[in-house]
Amino acid sequence: MKRPIVLTGITTSGSPHLGNYVGAIKPAIDASKKENNNSFFFLADYHAIVKTKDSKRIAQSTLEIASAWIALGLDPTQVTFYRQSDIPEITELSWILNTIAAKGLLNRAHAYKSAVQQNLAIKEDEDAGISMGLFGYPVLMAADILMFNAEVVPVGKDQVQHIEMARDIAQRFNHLYGKTFELPNAHIDQKTSVLTGLDGRKMSKSYDNTIPLFCTENQLKKYINKIKTNILEPGESKDPNDSIIFEIWSAFATEEETEFMRLAFKDGIGWGDAKRKLFHLINGSLIEARETYFQLLNKPEDIEEILNEGSKKARPLAQSRIKKIRESIGLKPLF
Ligand code: TRP
């Protein structure tokens, strides 16, 4: 049986946080351990430069996110693990797809629309501060996915629209030039795919409301203590479905542990107690990886070597695909 291609990326614009782990890293590593698939995981640094112009931060984030993948158990010999910018064919494909993607489709992208809304709210020009890179972000994502003909894309719920756009662009291309691309599908883990951040909005680097995946135990405790709760006292029954603590708990807990906490909420567990339990659960599941992670940060040459090996696997595939794509659109030798 043909092995489905699984592909996902993480934008390298900040330090890895619990949301990255739950939404992308963990489901991707779990999927890569199943024998019958073929996985592509990458560091989306071309996407990162849309979000920040801080070049040091991009480089540091690339090291941190790559180290996190490896520390959490990704086996780079079993998958193709690479840095997006090591594969220039992806940006070439992105331009080609730009000539296919409808502007009206991209006008509807949530990230672009919310940037426009924010401008209007402060009576600015609607496109103030919005680069073509931000507007075209979904097209580059489509290129990431279609470059390797990925069919399964594990992502957080917030990225589903982007995968649908990639499908739409692939369909248009296939219609115009003949079947070239498989149509990708988003895979989301219903329970946990987007975590809520400290302030109640989606956990995201962009909102500065994240809990870092790797920090000292004391820092982790402090972050967890910052999670927003309400004024209910110990002894008063609490609604698990309205609690960030319960949501993060469920992302890390077994089913039994989740049921245990659901009951504890009903029975009026105090917020302090719930936070202590949450700390122990998260700390317990990250303790080993944390040590490896901090060791890897001090060995950037090892990470660089892993990424070089990855691009040696990915690049020839990309080169042979782009050659065919160029030919099918008419960019080819004259005789
Ligand atoms: N945009 C994604 C995010 O911010 C990262 C990403 C870039 C990605 N290219 C991708 C995810 C391709 C899946 C497939 O989370």
Coordinates of C-alpha atoms and ligand atoms in Angstrom, one line a residue:
M1 CA 0.0 0.0 0.0
K2 CA 1.2 3.5 -0.8
R3 CA 2.3 5.3 2.3
P4 CA 0.4 8.6 2.9
I5 CA 2.7 11.6 3.2
V6 CA 2.3 13.5 6.4
L7 CA 3.7 17.1 6.6
T8 CA 3.7 19.9 9.1
G9 CA 5.8 22.9 9.9
I10 CA 6.3 25.3 12.8
T11 CA 7.0 29.0 12.3
T12 CA 10.4 29.9 13.8
S13 CA 9.5 33.3 15.2
G14 CA 9.7 32.5 18.9
S15 CA 10.4 30.0 21.6
P16 CA 8.5 26.7 21.5
H17 CA 5.4 26.8 23.7
L18 CA 2.8 24.4 25.0
G19 CA 0.5 25.2 22.1
N20 CA 3.2 24.1 19.5
Y21 CA 3.6 20.9 21.4
V22 CA 0.0 20.0 21.7
G23 CA -1.1 21.3 18.2
A24 CA 1.8 20.2 16.1
I25 CA 4.9 18.5 17.6
K26 CA 3.2 15.8 19.6
P27 CA 0.6 14.6 17.0
A28 CA 3.3 14.8 14.4
I29 CA 5.8 12.6 16.3
D30 CA 3.0 10.2 17.2
A31 CA 2.1 9.9 13.5
S32 CA 5.7 9.4 12.5
K33 CA 6.0 6.4 14.7
K34 CA 3.3 4.6 12.8
E35 CA 5.1 2.5 10.2
N36 CA 2.9 3.1 7.3
N37 CA 3.6 6.8 6.7
N38 CA 6.2 9.0 5.3
S39 CA 6.7 12.2 7.3
F40 CA 8.0 15.6 6.4
F41 CA 8.5 18.1 9.3
F42 CA 10.1 21.4 8.8
L43 CA 11.1 24.8 10.3
A44 CA 9.0 27.4 8.6
D45 CA 11.6 30.2 8.5
Y46 CA 10.3 31.8 5.3
H47 CA 7.0 32.2 7.2
A48 CA 8.8 33.6 10.3
I49 CA 10.2 36.5 8.4
V50 CA 6.7 37.7 7.7
K51 CA 6.1 37.9 11.5
T52 CA 9.3 39.4 12.8
K53 CA 12.2 41.5 11.4
D54 CA 14.4 40.5 14.4
S55 CA 17.0 38.4 12.6
K56 CA 18.7 37.2 15.8
R57 CA 15.3 36.0 17.1
I58 CA 14.7 34.0 13.9
A59 CA 18.1 32.2 14.1
Q60 CA 17.7 31.5 17.9
S61 CA 14.1 30.3 17.3
T62 CA 15.2 27.9 14.6
L63 CA 17.7 26.4 17.0
E64 CA 15.2 26.2 19.8
I65 CA 12.4 24.7 17.8
A66 CA 14.6 22.1 16.1
S67 CA 16.1 21.1 19.5
A68 CA 12.5 20.8 20.8
W69 CA 11.5 18.4 18.1
I70 CA 14.6 16.2 18.6
A71 CA 14.4 16.4 22.5
L72 CA 10.7 15.3 22.3
G73 CA 11.6 12.1 20.5
L74 CA 11.6 12.9 16.7
D75 CA 13.9 10.4 15.0
P76 CA 15.5 12.3 12.1
T77 CA 16.6 9.1 10.4
Q78 CA 12.9 7.9 10.2
V79 CA 11.5 11.2 8.8
T80 CA 12.5 14.1 6.6
F81 CA 13.3 16.9 8.9
Y82 CA 14.5 20.2 7.2
R83 CA 14.6 23.9 7.2
Q84 CA 12.2 25.5 4.7
S85 CA 14.8 28.0 3.4
D86 CA 17.2 25.2 2.5
I87 CA 14.7 24.2 -0.2
P88 CA 14.6 27.2 -2.6
E89 CA 12.2 25.2 -4.9
I90 CA 9.5 26.0 -2.3
T91 CA 9.7 29.7 -3.0
E92 CA 9.8 29.0 -6.7
L93 CA 6.6 27.0 -6.4
S94 CA 5.1 29.7 -4.3
W95 CA 5.5 32.2 -7.1
I96 CA 3.9 29.8 -9.6
L97 CA 1.0 29.2 -7.2
N98 CA 0.6 33.0 -6.8
T99 CA -0.3 33.1 -10.4
I100 CA -3.1 30.6 -9.7
A101 CA -4.4 31.7 -6.3
A102 CA -7.4 34.1 -6.6
K103 CA -6.9 37.4 -4.8
G104 CA -10.5 37.1 -3.6
L105 CA -9.6 33.8 -1.9
L106 CA -6.7 35.4 0.0
N107 CA -8.9 38.4 1.0
R108 CA -10.9 35.9 3.1
A109 CA -7.9 34.6 5.1
H110 CA -8.5 35.1 8.8
A111 CA -5.0 36.4 9.6
Y112 CA -5.2 39.1 6.9
K113 CA -8.8 40.0 7.8
S114 CA -8.0 40.4 11.5
A115 CA -5.1 42.6 10.7
V116 CA -7.4 44.8 8.6
Q117 CA -10.0 44.9 11.4
Q118 CA -7.4 46.0 13.8
N119 CA -6.4 48.9 11.5
L120 CA -10.0 49.9 11.1
A121 CA -10.6 49.8 14.8
I122 CA -7.9 52.5 15.3
K123 CA -9.0 54.5 12.3
E124 CA -5.9 53.6 10.3
D125 CA -5.7 52.9 6.5
E126 CA -7.0 49.3 6.2
D127 CA -3.8 47.9 4.9
A128 CA -1.4 49.9 7.2
G129 CA 1.6 47.7 8.1
I130 CA 0.4 44.7 6.1
S131 CA 3.1 43.3 3.8
M132 CA 2.5 41.2 0.7
G133 CA 4.2 38.5 2.7
L134 CA 1.4 38.5 5.2
F135 CA -1.2 38.6 2.4
G136 CA 0.4 35.8 0.5
Y137 CA 1.2 33.7 3.6
P138 CA -1.4 31.0 2.7
V139 CA 0.2 30.6 -0.8
L140 CA 3.6 29.9 0.7
M141 CA 1.9 27.4 2.9
A142 CA 0.3 25.8 -0.1
A143 CA 3.7 25.5 -1.7
D144 CA 5.1 23.8 1.4
I145 CA 2.4 21.2 1.3
L146 CA 2.1 20.7 -2.5
M147 CA 5.8 20.6 -3.1
F148 CA 5.9 17.1 -1.5
N149 CA 2.4 16.1 -2.4
A150 CA 1.4 15.8 1.3
E151 CA -2.0 14.4 1.9
V152 CA -2.2 14.6 5.7
V153 CA -1.4 17.9 7.5
P154 CA -1.5 17.8 11.3
V155 CA -2.3 21.4 12.4
G156 CA -4.1 23.4 15.1
K157 CA -7.7 24.4 14.3
D158 CA -6.6 27.9 13.4
Q159 CA -4.6 26.6 10.4
V160 CA -7.5 24.6 8.9
Q161 CA -8.5 27.5 6.6
H162 CA -5.0 27.5 5.2
I163 CA -5.1 23.9 4.3
E164 CA -8.5 24.4 2.6
M165 CA -6.9 27.2 0.6
A166 CA -4.0 24.9 -0.4
R167 CA -6.7 22.4 -1.6
D168 CA -8.4 25.0 -3.6
I169 CA -5.2 26.2 -5.2
A170 CA -4.2 22.6 -6.0
Q171 CA -7.5 21.9 -7.6
R172 CA -7.3 25.0 -9.8
F173 CA -3.8 24.0 -10.9
N174 CA -4.8 20.4 -11.7
H175 CA -7.7 21.8 -13.7
L176 CA -5.6 24.1 -15.7
Y177 CA -2.5 21.9 -16.3
G178 CA -3.6 18.3 -15.6
K179 CA -3.4 16.3 -12.4
T180 CA -0.2 17.3 -10.6
F181 CA -1.0 17.7 -6.9
E182 CA -2.7 15.4 -4.4
L183 CA -5.3 17.3 -2.4
P184 CA -4.2 17.8 1.2
N185 CA -6.4 17.2 4.3
A186 CA -6.0 18.9 7.7
H187 CA -5.8 16.6 10.6
I188 CA -6.8 18.1 13.9
D189 CA -7.0 16.5 17.3
Q190 CA -10.5 17.7 18.3
K191 CA -9.7 17.7 22.0
T192 CA -6.6 19.7 22.2
S193 CA -5.5 21.2 18.9
V194 CA -5.5 24.9 19.9
L195 CA -4.6 25.8 23.5
T196 CA -5.9 28.9 25.1
G197 CA -3.2 31.3 26.3
L198 CA -2.7 33.0 29.7
D199 CA -5.0 35.9 28.8
G200 CA -7.9 33.8 27.5
R201 CA -7.0 34.3 23.8
K202 CA -5.5 31.5 21.6
M203 CA -2.0 30.6 22.8
S204 CA 0.3 32.3 20.2
K205 CA 3.6 34.0 19.9
S206 CA 1.8 36.9 18.3
Y207 CA -0.2 37.6 21.5
D208 CA 2.7 37.1 23.9
N209 CA 0.5 34.9 26.1
T210 CA 2.3 31.6 25.9
I211 CA 3.6 29.1 28.4
P212 CA 7.1 28.0 27.3
L213 CA 7.5 24.3 26.6
F214 CA 10.9 24.3 28.3
C215 CA 11.9 26.5 31.2
T216 CA 13.0 25.9 34.8
E217 CA 10.5 24.3 37.2
N218 CA 10.1 27.5 39.0
Q219 CA 9.4 29.5 35.9
L220 CA 6.8 26.8 34.8
K221 CA 5.1 27.2 38.2
K222 CA 5.0 31.0 37.8
Y223 CA 3.5 30.8 34.3
I224 CA 0.9 28.3 35.5
N225 CA 0.0 30.6 38.4
K226 CA -0.6 33.4 35.9
I227 CA -3.4 31.4 34.1
K228 CA -6.7 33.4 34.4
T229 CA -9.3 31.9 36.7
N230 CA -12.6 33.3 38.1
I231 CA -13.6 34.3 41.6
L232 CA -15.1 31.0 42.7
E233 CA -13.8 29.8 46.1
P234 CA -12.6 26.3 47.1
G235 CA -15.6 24.2 47.8
E236 CA -17.7 25.9 45.1
S237 CA -18.4 23.7 42.1
K238 CA -16.6 24.8 38.9
D239 CA -17.3 24.4 35.2
P240 CA -14.5 22.4 33.5
N241 CA -15.5 23.5 30.1
D242 CA -15.0 27.1 31.0
S243 CA -11.5 26.7 32.4
I244 CA -8.1 27.1 30.7
I245 CA -6.6 24.9 33.5
F246 CA -8.9 22.1 32.6
E247 CA -8.2 22.5 28.9
I248 CA -4.4 22.3 29.3
W249 CA -4.9 19.5 31.8
S250 CA -6.9 17.4 29.2
A251 CA -4.2 18.0 26.6
F252 CA -1.6 16.3 28.8
A253 CA -3.7 13.9 30.8
T254 CA -4.8 10.3 30.1
E255 CA -8.6 9.8 29.8
E256 CA -8.7 8.6 33.4
E257 CA -6.8 11.6 34.7
T258 CA -9.2 13.9 32.7
E259 CA -12.2 12.3 34.3
F260 CA -10.6 12.6 37.7
M261 CA -10.1 16.4 37.2
R262 CA -13.7 16.8 35.8
L263 CA -15.0 15.4 39.1
A264 CA -12.6 17.5 41.1
F265 CA -14.0 20.6 39.4
K266 CA -17.5 19.5 40.2
D267 CA -16.6 18.9 43.8
G268 CA -15.1 22.4 44.0
I269 CA -11.3 21.9 43.9
G270 CA -9.6 25.3 44.7
W271 CA -7.8 27.1 41.9
G272 CA -4.5 26.9 43.8
D273 CA -4.8 23.2 44.2
A274 CA -5.8 22.7 40.5
K275 CA -2.8 24.7 39.4
R276 CA -0.4 22.7 41.6
K277 CA -1.8 19.5 40.1
L278 CA -1.4 20.9 36.6
F279 CA 2.2 21.8 37.3
H280 CA 3.0 18.3 38.4
L281 CA 1.3 16.8 35.4
I282 CA 3.1 19.0 32.8
N283 CA 6.4 18.9 34.6
G284 CA 6.3 15.1 34.8
S285 CA 5.7 14.7 31.1
L286 CA 8.4 17.1 30.1
I287 CA 11.1 16.5 32.7
E288 CA 13.3 14.1 30.5
A289 CA 12.9 16.0 27.3
R290 CA 13.8 19.2 29.1
E291 CA 17.3 18.0 30.0
T292 CA 18.0 16.9 26.4
Y293 CA 16.7 20.2 25.1
F294 CA 19.0 22.3 27.1
Q295 CA 22.0 20.1 26.1
L296 CA 21.0 20.4 22.4
L297 CA 20.9 24.2 22.7
N298 CA 24.6 24.1 23.4
K299 CA 25.3 22.0 20.4
P300 CA 24.1 24.0 17.4
E301 CA 26.6 22.2 15.2
D302 CA 24.7 18.9 15.9
I303 CA 21.4 20.4 15.0
E304 CA 22.9 22.0 11.8
E305 CA 24.2 18.6 10.8
I306 CA 20.7 17.0 11.3
L307 CA 19.1 19.8 9.2
N308 CA 21.7 19.3 6.5
E309 CA 21.0 15.6 6.3
G310 CA 17.3 16.5 6.1
S311 CA 17.7 18.9 3.2
K312 CA 19.8 16.2 1.4
K313 CA 16.7 14.0 1.5
A314 CA 14.1 16.7 0.7
R315 CA 15.9 18.8 -2.0
P316 CA 16.3 16.1 -4.7
L317 CA 12.5 15.4 -4.4
A318 CA 11.7 19.1 -4.6
Q319 CA 14.0 19.5 -7.6
S320 CA 12.5 16.6 -9.6
R321 CA 8.9 17.8 -8.8
I322 CA 9.6 21.4 -9.8
K323 CA 11.2 20.3 -13.0
K324 CA 7.9 18.6 -14.0
I325 CA 5.8 21.5 -12.8
R326 CA 7.9 24.0 -14.8
E327 CA 7.4 21.8 -17.9
S328 CA 3.7 21.5 -17.4
I329 CA 3.2 25.3 -17.3
G330 CA 5.4 25.9 -20.4
L331 CA 8.7 26.9 -18.8
K332 CA 11.0 24.5 -20.6
P333 CA 13.9 24.3 -23.2
L334 CA 12.8 25.3 -26.7
F335 CA 13.7 22.1 -28.3
Ligands
TRP1 N1 1.5 28.5 9.4 C1 1.8 27.5 10.3 C2 1.7 28.0 11.8 O1 1.9 29.1 12.0 C3 3.2 26.9 10.1 C4 3.3 26.3 8.7 C5 3.9 26.8 7.6 C6 2.7 25.1 8.2 N2 3.8 26.0 6.5 C7 3.0 24.9 6.9 C8 1.9 24.1 8.9 C9 2.6 23.8 6.1 C10 1.5 23.0 8.1 C11 1.8 22.9 6.7 O2 1.4 27.2 12.6

